PDB file of C-alpha atoms in Angstrom:
ATOM      1  CA  MET A  28      -1.542 -28.178 -16.179  1.00  0.00           C
ATOM      2  CA  LYS A  29      -4.255 -25.535 -14.805  1.00  0.00           C
ATOM      3  CA  ASP A  30      -4.588 -26.943 -11.495  1.00  0.00           C
ATOM      4  CA  LYS A  31      -0.869 -27.214 -11.078  1.00  0.00           C
ATOM      5  CA  ALA A  32      -0.518 -23.199 -12.312  1.00  0.00           C
ATOM      6  CA  ILE A  33      -3.308 -22.700  -9.046  1.00  0.00           C
ATOM      7  CA  LYS A  34      -1.260 -24.428  -6.486  1.00  0.00           C
ATOM      8  CA  LEU A  35       1.717 -22.996  -7.629  1.00  0.00           C
ATOM      9  CA  LEU A  36      -0.096 -19.647  -7.666  1.00  0.00           C
ATOM     10  CA  GLY A  37      -1.588 -20.039  -4.272  1.00  0.00           C
ATOM     11  CA  ASP A  38       2.113 -20.526  -2.805  1.00  0.00           C
ATOM     12  CA  GLU A  39       3.225 -17.716  -5.360  1.00  0.00           C
ATOM     13  CA  LEU A  40       0.338 -15.398  -3.575  1.00  0.00           C
ATOM     14  CA  LYS A  41       1.934 -16.495   0.080  1.00  0.00           C
ATOM     15  CA  LEU A  42       5.079 -14.819  -1.048  1.00  0.00           C
ATOM     16  CA  LEU A  43       2.890 -11.937  -2.128  1.00  0.00           C
ATOM     17  CA  ILE A  44       1.680 -11.876   1.537  1.00  0.00           C
ATOM     18  CA  SER A  45       4.349 -11.880   2.744  1.00  0.00           C
ATOM     19  CA  ALA A  46       6.759  -9.850   1.286  1.00  0.00           C
ATOM     20  CA  ASP A  47       3.847  -6.786   0.850  1.00  0.00           C
ATOM     21  CA  ASN A  48       3.670  -7.034   4.976  1.00  0.00           C
ATOM     22  CA  VAL A  49       7.415  -6.491   4.635  1.00  0.00           C
ATOM     23  CA  LEU A  50       7.459  -3.622   3.256  1.00  0.00           C
ATOM     24  CA  LYS A  51       4.380  -2.365   4.901  1.00  0.00           C
ATOM     25  CA  TYR A  52       6.078  -1.781   7.570  1.00  0.00           C
ATOM     26  CA  THR A  53       9.700   0.158   6.587  1.00  0.00           C
ATOM     27  CA  TYR A  54       7.044   1.773   4.244  1.00  0.00           C
ATOM     28  CA  LYS A  55       5.151   2.921   7.896  1.00  0.00           C
ATOM     29  CA  LYS A  56       9.001   3.695   9.037  1.00  0.00           C
ATOM     30  CA  CYS A  57       9.781   5.451   6.582  1.00  0.00           C
ATOM     31  CA  GLU A  58       6.753   8.064   6.084  1.00  0.00           C
ATOM     32  CA  PRO A  59       8.559  10.743   9.199  1.00  0.00           C
ATOM     33  CA  ILE A  60      10.934  10.912   6.928  1.00  0.00           C
ATOM     34  CA  GLU A  61      11.858  14.090   5.059  1.00  0.00           C
ATOM     35  CA  ILE A  62      13.432  13.163   1.901  1.00  0.00           C
ATOM     36  CA  ASN A  63      15.705  15.802   0.909  1.00  0.00           C
ATOM     37  CA  MET A  64      19.849  15.533   0.192  1.00  0.00           C
ATOM     38  CA  ASN A  65      20.246  16.001   3.925  1.00  0.00           C
ATOM     39  CA  CYS A  66      19.231  12.727   5.087  1.00  0.00           C
ATOM     40  CA  SER A  67      20.472  10.398   7.593  1.00  0.00           C
ATOM     41  CA  GLN A  68      22.699   7.915   6.771  1.00  0.00           C
ATOM     42  CA  ASN A  69      20.203   6.050   9.103  1.00  0.00           C
ATOM     43  CA  GLU A  70      17.228   7.673   7.064  1.00  0.00           C
ATOM     44  CA  ILE A  71      19.036   6.082   3.651  1.00  0.00           C
ATOM     45  CA  ASP A  72      19.270   3.018   4.741  1.00  0.00           C
ATOM     46  CA  PHE A  73      15.968   2.907   5.007  1.00  0.00           C
ATOM     47  CA  LEU A  74      14.916   4.546   2.310  1.00  0.00           C
ATOM     48  CA  GLU A  75      16.745   2.333   0.666  1.00  0.00           C
ATOM     49  CA  LEU A  76      15.669  -0.638   1.368  1.00  0.00           C
ATOM     50  CA  LEU A  77      12.130   0.210   1.398  1.00  0.00           C
ATOM     51  CA  THR A  78      13.165   0.675  -2.425  1.00  0.00           C
ATOM     52  CA  SER A  79      14.249  -2.107  -2.059  1.00  0.00           C
ATOM     53  CA  ARG A  80      11.579  -3.643  -1.077  1.00  0.00           C
ATOM     54  CA  PHE A  81       9.333  -1.532  -3.473  1.00  0.00           C
ATOM     55  CA  ALA A  82      10.600  -3.923  -5.914  1.00  0.00           C
ATOM     56  CA  ARG A  83      11.033  -7.165  -4.425  1.00  0.00           C
ATOM     57  CA  LEU A  84       6.613  -6.264  -4.618  1.00  0.00           C
ATOM     58  CA  SER A  85       6.350  -5.219  -8.078  1.00  0.00           C
ATOM     59  CA  ASP A  86       8.603  -8.177  -9.747  1.00  0.00           C
ATOM     60  CA  ILE A  87       6.423 -11.241  -7.722  1.00  0.00           C
ATOM     61  CA  LEU A  88       3.046  -9.612  -8.590  1.00  0.00           C
ATOM     62  CA  ILE A  89       4.173  -8.174 -12.756  1.00  0.00           C
ATOM     63  CA  LYS A  90       6.424 -10.951 -13.493  1.00  0.00           C
ATOM     64  CA  LYS A  91       4.604 -14.014 -11.723  1.00  0.00           C
ATOM     65  CA  ILE A  92       1.443 -13.610  -9.910  1.00  0.00           C
ATOM     66  CA  PHE A  93       0.125 -11.566 -13.215  1.00  0.00           C
ATOM     67  CA  ARG A  94       1.726 -13.628 -14.957  1.00  0.00           C
ATOM     68  CA  LEU A  95       0.716 -17.059 -13.995  1.00  0.00           C
ATOM     69  CA  ILE A  96      -3.075 -15.598 -13.585  1.00  0.00           C
ATOM     70  CA  GLU A  97      -2.456 -15.294 -16.914  1.00  0.00           C
ATOM     71  CA  LYS A  98      -1.565 -18.873 -17.566  1.00  0.00           C
ATOM     72  CA  ILE A  99      -4.705 -20.114 -16.130  1.00  0.00           C
ATOM     73  CA  ASP A 100      -7.485 -17.489 -17.815  1.00  0.00           C
ATOM     74  CA  LEU A 101      -5.597 -18.673 -21.193  1.00  0.00           C
ATOM     75  CA  ASP A 102      -4.543 -14.787 -21.942  1.00  0.00           C
ATOM     76  CA  ASP A 103      -1.202 -14.602 -24.412  1.00  0.00           C
ATOM     77  CA  ASP A 104       1.708 -14.102 -24.294  1.00  0.00           C
ATOM     78  CA  GLY A 105       3.108 -11.185 -24.806  1.00  0.00           C
ATOM     79  CA  THR A 106       5.201  -8.193 -23.462  1.00  0.00           C
ATOM     80  CA  ILE A 107       5.277  -7.376 -20.023  1.00  0.00           C
ATOM     81  CA  ARG A 108       3.525  -4.906 -20.830  1.00  0.00           C
ATOM     82  CA  ASP A 109       0.697  -6.965 -22.332  1.00  0.00           C
ATOM     83  CA  THR A 110       0.635  -8.007 -19.082  1.00  0.00           C
ATOM     84  CA  ILE A 111       0.297  -4.999 -17.271  1.00  0.00           C
ATOM     85  CA  ASN A 112      -2.148  -3.925 -19.324  1.00  0.00           C
ATOM     86  CA  ARG A 113      -4.588  -7.030 -19.183  1.00  0.00           C
ATOM     87  CA  ALA A 114      -3.846  -6.927 -15.178  1.00  0.00           C
ATOM     88  CA  GLU A 115      -5.727  -3.489 -15.743  1.00  0.00           C
ATOM     89  CA  LYS A 116      -8.486  -4.560 -17.251  1.00  0.00           C
ATOM     90  CA  LYS A 117      -8.690  -7.412 -15.124  1.00  0.00           C
ATOM     91  CA  GLY A 118      -9.022  -5.290 -12.662  1.00  0.00           C
ATOM     92  CA  LEU A 119      -5.842  -6.568 -10.710  1.00  0.00           C
ATOM     93  CA  ILE A 120      -4.094  -2.987 -10.733  1.00  0.00           C
ATOM     94  CA  LYS A 121      -6.284   1.102 -10.862  1.00  0.00           C
ATOM     95  CA  SER A 122      -3.834   1.524 -13.913  1.00  0.00           C
ATOM     96  CA  ALA A 123      -2.210   0.845 -16.878  1.00  0.00           C
ATOM     97  CA  ASP A 124      -0.237   4.222 -16.870  1.00  0.00           C
ATOM     98  CA  LEU A 125       0.743   3.584 -13.279  1.00  0.00           C
ATOM     99  CA  PHE A 126       2.217   0.327 -13.395  1.00  0.00           C
ATOM    100  CA  VAL A 127       4.719   0.488 -16.140  1.00  0.00           C
ATOM    101  CA  GLU A 128       6.014   3.992 -14.203  1.00  0.00           C
ATOM    102  CA  ILE A 129       6.792   1.415 -11.454  1.00  0.00           C
ATOM    103  CA  ARG A 130       8.310  -0.956 -13.734  1.00  0.00           C
ATOM    104  CA  THR A 131      10.549   2.153 -15.138  1.00  0.00           C
ATOM    105  CA  LEU A 132      10.613   2.744 -11.782  1.00  0.00           C
ATOM    106  CA  ARG A 133      12.269  -0.485 -10.717  1.00  0.00           C
ATOM    107  CA  ASN A 134      14.467  -0.415 -13.688  1.00  0.00           C
ATOM    108  CA  ASP A 135      15.766   3.121 -12.923  1.00  0.00           C
ATOM    109  CA  PHE A 136      16.566   2.230  -9.349  1.00  0.00           C
ATOM    110  CA  ALA A 137      18.636  -0.596 -10.188  1.00  0.00           C
ATOM    111  CA  HIS A 138      21.040   1.074 -12.552  1.00  0.00           C
ATOM    112  CA  GLU A 139      21.237   4.980 -10.592  1.00  0.00           C
ATOM    113  CA  TYR A 140      24.116   6.176  -7.623  1.00  0.00           C
ATOM    114  CA  ILE A 141      23.868   9.475  -8.128  1.00  0.00           C
ATOM    115  CA  PRO A 142      22.796  10.704  -4.807  1.00  0.00           C
ATOM    116  CA  GLU A 143      20.822  13.218  -6.128  1.00  0.00           C
ATOM    117  CA  ALA A 144      18.166  10.858  -8.336  1.00  0.00           C
ATOM    118  CA  MET A 145      18.763   9.158  -5.769  1.00  0.00           C
ATOM    119  CA  THR A 146      16.275  11.749  -3.676  1.00  0.00           C
ATOM    120  CA  GLU A 147      13.775  11.404  -6.261  1.00  0.00           C
ATOM    121  CA  ILE A 148      13.396   8.229  -6.938  1.00  0.00           C
ATOM    122  CA  PHE A 149      13.016   8.573  -2.714  1.00  0.00           C
ATOM    123  CA  VAL A 150      10.009  10.711  -3.894  1.00  0.00           C
ATOM    124  CA  ASP A 151       8.581   8.851  -6.248  1.00  0.00           C
ATOM    125  CA  VAL A 152       8.908   4.548  -3.890  1.00  0.00           C
ATOM    126  CA  PHE A 153       7.025   6.986  -1.622  1.00  0.00           C
ATOM    127  CA  LYS A 154       4.189   8.209  -4.196  1.00  0.00           C
ATOM    128  CA  LEU A 155       3.486   4.925  -6.007  1.00  0.00           C
ATOM    129  CA  THR A 156       4.198   2.420  -2.778  1.00  0.00           C
ATOM    130  CA  PRO A 157       0.613   1.951  -2.180  1.00  0.00           C
ATOM    131  CA  GLU A 158      -0.087   1.735  -5.623  1.00  0.00           C
ATOM    132  CA  LEU A 159       1.567  -1.480  -4.598  1.00  0.00           C
ATOM    133  CA  PHE A 160      -0.556  -2.106  -1.359  1.00  0.00           C
ATOM    134  CA  ASP A 161      -3.856  -1.401  -3.426  1.00  0.00           C
ATOM    135  CA  SER A 162      -2.606  -3.943  -6.250  1.00  0.00           C
ATOM    136  CA  VAL A 163      -2.536  -6.838  -3.860  1.00  0.00           C
ATOM    137  CA  ASN A 164      -5.630  -6.417  -1.582  1.00  0.00           C
ATOM    138  CA  ARG A 165      -7.356  -7.108  -5.204  1.00  0.00           C
ATOM    139  CA  VAL A 166      -4.772  -9.257  -6.650  1.00  0.00           C
ATOM    140  CA  LYS A 167      -6.717 -11.096  -3.251  1.00  0.00           C
ATOM    141  CA  ASP A 168      -9.897 -10.491  -4.213  1.00  0.00           C
ATOM    142  CA  TYR A 169      -9.494 -11.695  -7.564  1.00  0.00           C
ATOM    143  CA  CYS A 170      -7.374 -15.102  -6.668  1.00  0.00           C
ATOM    144  CA  LYS A 171     -10.770 -16.094  -3.737  1.00  0.00           C
ATOM    145  CA  LYS A 172     -12.417 -17.195  -7.100  1.00  0.00           C
ATOM    146  CA  TYR A 173     -10.030 -20.071  -7.628  1.00  0.00           C
ATOM    147  CA  GLU A 174     -10.738 -22.169  -3.966  1.00  0.00           C
TER     148      GLU A 174
END
């Protein structure tokens, strides 16, 4: 059972690294954009792409990678908040509070349509994206112990 979970983790890590690379590419494309209500449609398209890729990477981390690590390490199941708290204790993330903010932002983006609110979401996504990059590096380091 544990061997299957470790193999699945290896497969999920490949997906994680791919999603991380795609988000890094989009993040770099968005760096020159001054996020405000006067963004061009092209800039908005890139910001929406960034936000979508941000959400995808956060989901892969929280729902797949962190949960698999819990399974391998024989941690109890629990809420997403429990998973995030354990990820902080294992050093997979810097701060549980930041990851709760990331999760909330991901949920807000999925249900927001008002342009003014989207501008705020874009600013927050841009600010929090480096936390995802940091977590990917921490996960890769942590998972070396399973090799």
